[in-house]
Short mmCIF file of C-alpha atoms in Angstrom, two decimals:
data_model
loop_
_atom_site.label_atom_id
_atom_site.label_comp_id
_atom_site.label_asym_id
_atom_site.label_seq_id
_atom_site.Cartn_x
_atom_site.Cartn_y
_atom_site.Cartn_z
CA MET A 1 27.04 -5.03 1.45
CA THR A 2 23.61 -6.57 1.68
CA ASP A 3 23.58 -10.32 2.31
CA VAL A 4 20.40 -12.03 1.12
CA GLN A 5 20.24 -15.67 2.15
CA THR A 6 17.40 -17.49 0.42
CA SER A 7 15.65 -20.78 1.02
CA SER A 8 13.28 -22.23 -1.57
CA THR A 9 11.63 -18.86 -2.21
CA HIS A 10 12.89 -15.71 -3.87
CA PRO A 11 11.86 -12.08 -3.38
CA ALA A 12 10.08 -10.29 -6.19
CA PRO A 13 12.34 -7.89 -8.18
CA GLY A 14 10.54 -4.83 -6.82
CA VAL A 15 11.16 -5.98 -3.28
CA LEU A 16 14.82 -6.68 -4.01
CA SER A 17 15.24 -3.09 -5.16
CA ARG A 18 14.05 -1.96 -1.73
CA ILE A 19 16.57 -4.21 0.03
CA PHE A 20 19.48 -2.82 -2.00
CA ARG A 21 18.40 0.85 -2.00
CA THR A 22 21.40 3.05 -1.21
CA GLU A 23 21.84 6.26 0.73
CA GLN A 24 21.01 9.58 -0.85
CA ASP A 25 22.08 13.07 0.16
CA GLY A 26 24.16 11.71 3.01
CA ALA A 27 21.16 10.41 5.00
CA PRO A 28 20.57 6.74 5.83
CA GLY A 29 18.66 5.08 3.01
CA ASP A 30 16.23 2.18 3.00
CA GLY A 31 18.97 -0.30 2.12
CA HIS A 32 19.15 -3.26 4.47
CA GLU A 33 22.42 -4.80 5.62
CA GLN A 34 21.11 -8.35 5.65
CA VAL A 35 17.90 -10.24 4.91
CA VAL A 36 17.65 -13.91 5.80
CA LEU A 37 14.89 -16.19 4.52
CA CYS A 38 14.57 -19.12 6.92
CA HIS A 39 12.99 -22.46 6.01
CA ASP A 40 12.92 -25.54 8.23
CA ARG A 41 11.07 -28.33 6.48
CA SER A 42 10.64 -30.62 9.48
CA SER A 43 8.76 -28.03 11.57
CA GLY A 44 7.20 -26.13 8.67
CA LEU A 45 8.93 -22.89 9.68
CA LYS A 46 9.02 -20.12 7.11
CA ALA A 47 10.46 -16.92 8.53
CA ILE A 48 12.27 -13.77 7.46
CA ILE A 49 14.85 -11.90 9.53
CA ALA A 50 15.57 -8.39 8.25
CA ILE A 51 18.51 -6.41 9.62
CA HIS A 52 18.22 -2.81 8.52
CA SER A 53 21.15 -1.26 10.38
CA THR A 54 23.76 -2.12 12.99
CA ALA A 55 25.29 1.36 12.95
CA LEU A 56 24.37 1.88 16.61
CA GLY A 57 24.80 -1.72 17.77
CA PRO A 58 23.20 -5.16 17.40
CA ALA A 59 19.82 -5.02 15.66
CA LEU A 60 17.00 -5.41 18.19
CA GLY A 61 13.40 -5.97 17.16
CA GLY A 62 10.53 -8.34 17.77
CA THR A 63 9.28 -11.40 15.92
CA ARG A 64 5.84 -11.09 14.32
CA PHE A 65 3.84 -14.32 13.78
CA PHE A 66 1.15 -13.55 11.22
CA PRO A 67 -0.83 -15.29 8.42
CA TYR A 68 0.45 -13.17 5.54
CA ALA A 69 -1.37 -13.44 2.23
CA SER A 70 1.91 -14.09 0.44
CA GLU A 71 5.64 -14.43 1.07
CA GLU A 72 6.16 -11.13 -0.74
CA ALA A 73 3.79 -9.41 1.71
CA ALA A 74 5.71 -10.93 4.62
CA LEU A 75 9.00 -9.67 3.23
CA GLU A 76 7.61 -6.18 2.67
CA ASP A 77 6.42 -6.11 6.28
CA ALA A 78 9.78 -7.29 7.59
CA LEU A 79 11.59 -4.59 5.60
CA ASN A 80 9.26 -1.82 6.77
CA LEU A 81 9.28 -2.92 10.40
CA SER A 82 13.04 -3.38 10.60
CA ARG A 83 13.69 0.06 9.15
CA GLY A 84 11.27 1.50 11.69
CA MET A 85 13.22 -0.22 14.48
CA SER A 86 16.43 1.54 13.40
CA TYR A 87 14.71 4.90 13.79
CA LYS A 88 12.90 3.87 16.99
CA ASN A 89 16.07 2.66 18.72
CA ALA A 90 17.99 5.75 17.60
CA LEU A 91 15.39 8.17 18.99
CA ALA A 92 15.15 6.16 22.20
CA GLY A 93 18.87 6.77 22.75
CA LEU A 94 19.70 3.04 22.68
CA ASP A 95 23.01 1.64 21.49
CA LEU A 96 21.10 -0.77 19.28
CA GLY A 97 20.36 -1.02 15.60
CA GLY A 98 17.16 -1.98 13.84
CA GLY A 99 15.92 -5.42 12.89
CA LYS A 100 12.69 -7.37 12.73
CA ALA A 101 11.55 -10.88 11.98
CA VAL A 102 8.31 -12.36 10.73
CA ILE A 103 7.09 -15.94 10.88
CA ILE A 104 4.54 -16.81 8.22
CA GLY A 105 1.51 -18.61 9.63
CA ASP A 106 -1.45 -18.45 11.95
CA PRO A 107 -0.10 -18.30 15.52
CA ASN A 108 -3.34 -19.83 16.84
CA LYS A 109 -3.00 -22.89 14.60
CA ASP A 110 0.58 -23.28 13.42
CA LYS A 111 2.76 -22.28 16.36
CA ASN A 112 4.51 -25.13 18.17
CA GLU A 113 7.70 -25.83 20.09
CA ALA A 114 9.54 -27.39 17.16
CA MET A 115 8.87 -24.35 14.97
CA LEU A 116 9.93 -21.85 17.62
CA ARG A 117 13.11 -23.78 18.40
CA ALA A 118 13.96 -24.01 14.71
CA TYR A 119 13.50 -20.26 14.49
CA GLY A 120 15.78 -19.86 17.51
CA ARG A 121 18.53 -21.73 15.69
CA PHE A 122 18.31 -19.29 12.79
CA VAL A 123 18.60 -16.38 15.22
CA GLU A 124 21.62 -18.07 16.81
CA SER A 125 23.27 -18.47 13.40
CA LEU A 126 23.54 -14.68 13.15
CA ARG A 127 25.81 -14.70 16.23
CA GLY A 128 24.40 -11.60 17.85
CA ARG A 129 23.82 -9.33 14.88
CA TYR A 130 20.09 -9.70 15.60
CA ILE A 131 18.38 -9.90 19.01
CA THR A 132 14.73 -10.89 18.99
CA ALA A 133 11.76 -10.11 21.25
CA CYS A 134 7.93 -10.29 21.25
CA ASP A 135 5.64 -8.73 18.68
CA VAL A 136 2.17 -9.41 17.25
CA GLY A 137 1.45 -13.11 17.62
CA THR A 138 4.35 -13.90 19.97
CA TYR A 139 4.52 -13.77 23.75
CA VAL A 140 6.99 -14.10 26.61
CA GLN A 141 6.37 -17.84 26.78
CA ASP A 142 7.42 -18.09 23.13
CA MET A 143 10.63 -16.20 23.88
CA ASP A 144 11.40 -18.71 26.63
CA VAL A 145 11.11 -21.51 24.07
CA ILE A 146 13.23 -19.67 21.49
CA ALA A 147 15.83 -19.06 24.24
CA ARG A 148 16.39 -22.82 24.47
CA GLU A 149 18.25 -22.49 21.16
CA THR A 150 19.79 -19.00 21.37
CA GLY A 151 20.95 -16.44 23.89
CA PHE A 152 20.07 -13.57 21.58
CA VAL A 153 16.51 -13.14 22.82
CA THR A 154 14.82 -10.63 25.12
CA GLY A 155 11.28 -10.20 26.41
CA ARG A 156 11.55 -13.40 28.43
CA SER A 157 9.41 -14.25 31.42
CA PRO A 158 10.36 -12.93 34.88
CA GLU A 159 10.84 -16.56 35.95
CA HIS A 160 13.78 -16.70 33.56
CA GLY A 161 15.19 -13.30 34.51
CA GLY A 162 13.36 -11.43 31.76
CA ALA A 163 11.39 -8.22 31.51
CA GLY A 164 8.06 -9.94 30.97
CA ASP A 165 5.31 -8.28 28.97
CA SER A 166 6.82 -5.33 27.06
CA SER A 167 3.33 -4.02 26.34
CA ILE A 168 3.38 -2.48 29.81
CA LEU A 169 6.02 0.13 29.04
CA THR A 170 4.92 0.43 25.43
CA ALA A 171 1.56 1.71 26.66
CA PHE A 172 3.24 3.87 29.29
CA GLY A 173 5.44 5.47 26.63
CA VAL A 174 2.49 6.13 24.31
CA PHE A 175 0.73 7.79 27.23
CA GLN A 176 3.80 10.00 27.80
CA GLY A 177 3.76 10.94 24.12
CA MET A 178 0.05 11.71 24.35
CA ARG A 179 0.61 13.89 27.42
CA ALA A 180 3.33 15.78 25.51
CA SER A 181 0.95 16.19 22.57
CA ALA A 182 -1.70 17.60 24.90
CA GLN A 183 0.89 20.01 26.31
CA ALA A 184 1.80 21.18 22.82
CA ARG A 185 -1.81 21.50 21.64
CA TRP A 186 -3.72 22.64 24.75
CA GLY A 187 -1.03 23.88 27.15
CA GLN A 188 -1.51 21.18 29.79
CA PRO A 189 0.09 17.68 29.93
CA THR A 190 -3.15 15.87 30.65
CA LEU A 191 -6.02 14.20 28.80
CA ARG A 192 -8.53 15.09 31.52
CA GLY A 193 -11.84 16.04 29.94
CA LYS A 194 -10.70 14.98 26.46
CA ARG A 195 -12.35 12.32 24.31
CA VAL A 196 -9.80 9.69 23.24
CA GLY A 197 -10.48 6.91 20.74
CA VAL A 198 -8.37 3.75 20.91
CA ALA A 199 -8.45 1.47 17.87
CA GLY A 200 -7.24 -1.92 19.05
CA VAL A 201 -7.30 -2.90 22.72
CA GLY A 202 -5.15 -6.01 22.61
CA LYS A 203 -1.62 -6.21 23.98
CA VAL A 204 -0.91 -2.49 24.30
CA GLY A 205 -4.29 -0.84 23.86
CA HIS A 206 -5.88 -2.19 27.03
CA TYR A 207 -2.97 -0.90 29.16
CA LEU A 208 -3.24 2.48 27.43
CA VAL A 209 -6.96 2.62 28.26
CA GLY A 210 -6.06 2.19 31.92
CA HIS A 211 -3.70 5.17 31.85
CA LEU A 212 -6.28 7.32 30.07
CA VAL A 213 -9.11 6.47 32.44
CA ALA A 214 -6.87 7.20 35.43
CA ASP A 215 -5.99 10.56 33.87
CA GLY A 216 -9.65 11.53 33.55
CA ALA A 217 -10.18 11.06 29.82
CA THR A 218 -13.40 9.87 28.22
CA VAL A 219 -12.38 6.74 26.31
CA VAL A 220 -14.01 5.17 23.25
CA VAL A 221 -12.66 1.85 21.94
CA THR A 222 -13.07 -0.65 19.14
CA ASP A 223 -11.52 -4.03 18.39
CA PRO A 224 -12.57 -6.83 16.03
CA PHE A 225 -11.93 -9.43 18.76
CA GLU A 226 -14.75 -9.66 21.27
CA ALA A 227 -12.50 -11.11 23.98
CA ALA A 228 -10.30 -7.99 23.88
CA VAL A 229 -13.33 -5.71 24.18
CA ASN A 230 -14.78 -7.76 27.03
CA ARG A 231 -11.51 -7.55 28.96
CA VAL A 232 -11.55 -3.75 28.72
CA ARG A 233 -15.23 -3.60 29.68
CA ALA A 234 -14.59 -5.75 32.74
CA ALA A 235 -11.74 -3.52 33.94
CA HIS A 236 -13.28 -0.19 32.90
CA PRO A 237 -17.08 -0.42 32.55
CA GLU A 238 -17.28 3.33 31.90
CA VAL A 239 -15.47 2.95 28.56
CA GLU A 240 -17.66 3.37 25.45
CA VAL A 241 -17.45 0.66 22.77
CA VAL A 242 -18.23 1.18 19.08
CA ALA A 243 -18.57 -1.37 16.31
CA ASP A 244 -15.58 -0.56 14.13
CA THR A 245 -12.94 1.97 13.16
CA THR A 246 -15.36 3.88 10.93
CA ALA A 247 -17.66 4.46 13.89
CA LEU A 248 -14.68 5.41 16.05
CA LEU A 249 -13.53 8.06 13.57
CA GLN A 250 -17.03 9.58 13.64
CA ALA A 251 -17.14 9.73 17.45
CA LYS A 252 -15.95 13.38 17.59
CA LEU A 253 -12.60 12.54 19.16
CA ASP A 254 -10.03 14.95 20.49
CA VAL A 255 -7.34 12.27 20.18
CA TYR A 256 -7.15 9.22 17.91
CA ALA A 257 -4.87 6.36 19.02
CA PRO A 258 -4.24 3.64 16.39
CA CYS A 259 -3.03 0.62 18.38
CA ALA A 260 -3.45 -2.28 15.95
CA LEU A 261 -1.55 -3.08 12.74
CA GLY A 262 0.30 -0.60 10.51
CA GLY A 263 -0.97 1.55 7.66
CA ALA A 264 -3.84 2.87 9.77
CA LEU A 265 -3.51 6.48 8.59
CA THR A 266 -4.82 6.31 5.03
CA ASP A 267 -6.03 9.28 3.00
CA ASP A 268 -9.64 8.43 3.86
CA VAL A 269 -8.90 8.11 7.58
CA VAL A 270 -7.06 11.43 7.67
CA ALA A 271 -9.94 13.08 5.83
CA ALA A 272 -12.41 11.69 8.38
CA LEU A 273 -10.23 12.88 11.29
CA GLY A 274 -10.21 16.36 9.79
CA GLU A 275 -13.95 16.33 9.11
CA PHE A 276 -14.86 15.35 12.66
CA GLY A 277 -12.41 17.71 14.36
CA THR A 278 -9.75 15.40 15.81
CA SER A 279 -6.78 17.41 17.09
CA ILE A 280 -4.12 14.77 17.86
CA VAL A 281 -3.05 11.38 16.52
CA CYS A 282 -0.90 9.42 18.95
CA GLY A 283 -0.98 5.62 19.10
CA ALA A 284 1.01 2.44 19.55
CA ALA A 285 0.79 0.88 16.08
CA ASN A 286 3.96 0.67 14.01
CA ASN A 287 4.24 2.28 10.56
CA GLN A 288 0.95 4.17 10.86
CA LEU A 289 1.46 6.36 7.77
CA SER A 290 0.10 4.41 4.80
CA HIS A 291 2.31 6.27 2.33
CA ALA A 292 4.65 9.23 2.03
CA GLY A 293 2.80 12.52 2.19
CA VAL A 294 0.24 11.52 4.82
CA GLU A 295 2.27 13.35 7.45
CA LYS A 296 1.92 16.59 5.46
CA ASP A 297 -1.81 16.04 4.99
CA LEU A 298 -2.20 15.68 8.75
CA ALA A 299 -0.25 18.89 9.35
CA ASP A 300 -2.21 20.77 6.66
CA ARG A 301 -5.46 19.78 8.39
CA GLY A 302 -4.17 21.07 11.73
CA ILE A 303 -3.85 17.59 13.24
CA LEU A 304 -0.81 17.11 15.48
CA TYR A 305 0.82 13.75 14.74
CA ALA A 306 3.12 12.18 17.33
CA PRO A 307 5.47 9.92 15.29
CA ASP A 308 4.65 6.30 16.07
CA TYR A 309 8.19 4.99 16.39
CA LEU A 310 8.95 7.71 18.92
CA VAL A 311 5.99 7.27 21.26
CA ASN A 312 5.79 3.46 21.10
CA SER A 313 9.46 2.93 22.00
CA GLY A 314 8.72 2.09 25.64
CA GLY A 315 8.56 -1.61 24.79
CA VAL A 316 11.96 -1.75 23.16
CA ILE A 317 13.37 0.30 26.05
CA GLN A 318 11.97 -2.35 28.39
CA VAL A 319 13.42 -5.36 26.58
CA ALA A 320 16.73 -3.60 25.87
CA ASP A 321 17.18 -3.10 29.60
CA GLU A 322 17.00 -6.88 29.94
CA ILE A 323 20.28 -7.28 28.05
CA ASP A 324 22.29 -6.04 31.03
CA GLY A 325 20.01 -7.48 33.74
CA PHE A 326 16.48 -6.16 33.91
CA ASN A 327 15.42 -3.46 36.35
CA PHE A 328 11.85 -2.27 35.84
CA GLU A 329 12.22 1.11 37.55
CA ARG A 330 15.33 1.90 35.53
CA ALA A 331 13.52 1.01 32.31
CA LYS A 332 10.43 3.01 33.31
CA ASN A 333 12.58 6.07 34.04
CA LYS A 334 14.02 5.81 30.53
CA ALA A 335 10.55 5.47 29.03
CA THR A 336 9.40 8.56 30.94
CA LYS A 337 11.81 10.57 28.77
CA ILE A 338 9.55 9.93 25.77
CA PHE A 339 7.58 12.93 27.04
CA ASP A 340 10.60 15.25 26.68
CA THR A 341 11.69 13.81 23.34
CA THR A 342 8.17 14.25 21.93
CA LEU A 343 8.12 17.89 22.98
CA GLU A 344 11.57 18.35 21.43
CA ILE A 345 10.33 16.92 18.13
CA PHE A 346 7.34 19.27 18.11
CA THR A 347 9.65 22.23 18.83
CA ARG A 348 12.06 21.23 16.04
CA ALA A 349 9.18 20.70 13.62
CA ALA A 350 7.79 24.17 14.32
CA ALA A 351 11.21 25.79 14.01
CA ASP A 352 11.99 24.04 10.72
CA GLY A 353 8.49 24.40 9.26
CA VAL A 354 8.11 20.65 8.72
CA PRO A 355 5.70 17.97 10.02
CA PRO A 356 6.76 16.23 13.26
CA ALA A 357 7.39 12.98 11.38
CA VAL A 358 10.03 14.71 9.26
CA ALA A 359 11.64 16.30 12.33
CA ALA A 360 11.76 12.89 14.05
CA ASP A 361 13.35 11.26 11.00
CA ARG A 362 15.99 13.96 10.85
CA LEU A 363 16.93 13.58 14.50
CA ALA A 364 17.15 9.78 14.26
CA GLU A 365 19.17 9.96 11.05
CA LYS A 366 21.54 12.46 12.64
CA ARG A 367 22.35 10.06 15.47
CA MET A 368 22.77 7.09 13.13
CA ARG A 369 24.97 9.13 10.79
CA GLU A 370 27.22 10.40 13.56
CA ILE A 371 27.68 7.02 15.22
CA SER A 372 28.03 5.13 11.94
CA ALA A 373 31.14 7.19 11.24
CA LEU A 374 32.78 5.08 13.95
CA ARG A 375 31.69 1.70 12.57
CA THR A 376 29.16 1.05 9.83
CA VAL A 377 28.45 -2.68 10.02
CA LEU A 378 28.51 -4.79 13.17
CA LEU A 379 30.41 -8.00 12.58
CA PRO A 380 29.09 -11.29 14.04
CA GLY A 381 30.22 -11.70 17.64
CA ALA A 382 31.54 -8.12 17.88
CA ARG A 383 30.56 -5.63 20.56
CA ARG A 384 30.46 -1.88 20.48
CA ALA A 385 33.20 0.04 22.22
#
């Protein structure tokens, strides 16, 4: 049963239908187990916690702090991101379900201790059904503040026994997925001599650039924030910078890596990738496909797409390792397996005659379906056997 707890706001009817959507044909549907709208008047907190599935274990996913245009847009994002976390955690082989939270506001103006601690109390009220971490607009220092109110938080600073910046293994995992894509497309697991475009060089993108440069790739980047571009230029002066994503798409790339916000692969973007001869799409952004059918368009144009929630799972692997006492080398070894899983997805896709995104969904749904037969909904305070 879906539990929707509301504050002073109410979801639009169309959004409610997405929350309550049921399973079809025996595969996990879009229906969410629980959606909590959080409002703390004294701090000004408005947040949404969306738990998509606890079939595999407690729902783990980061908290996004973003100035959404509307509360409906924030809820849509929370629903999409939390569903993606269910699939990401399943493919990563974690005993964790999928959840995500969003805080509505400008993190550069609105974020403060009182707001973060109020949010932590809402997380605590779920008694372990949801475990939070960093995402766009939140950092390890924020997790340390949230942890003053709840123990259900990962991605904390090393000073507090945490994993630190999860962008490190997120970028490492994307690089492993890109190496696997190169193996599948060109027969060698390297980007040496290839032209790779990175859209967004913030948290994850700048680490990814470092891996690519070290591997011998020619790297072209773009980012709307000058500080992010300057940081990359300072570390890697050989990197080429272009004005915007349009210019990046026209840069005759072998590989395109979307590493900013979701919805990056629109019909127009896919058409441009095909026109300018891009062979691979593999990036860190979540929910890259702007709508259903884009994955088929990519395949029809001969563009190999590495599913985003597969290749960007290094970050969640890193913070999940923190739950039992963080060990970086252990987490990195797990993230290295993204290479093998990506190759497996490409092999399954070819055998079944479907795009890789469909093959990845099928494999994740298979694991969720098989484990959910043991226990479908995680009760507050319960632990998996």
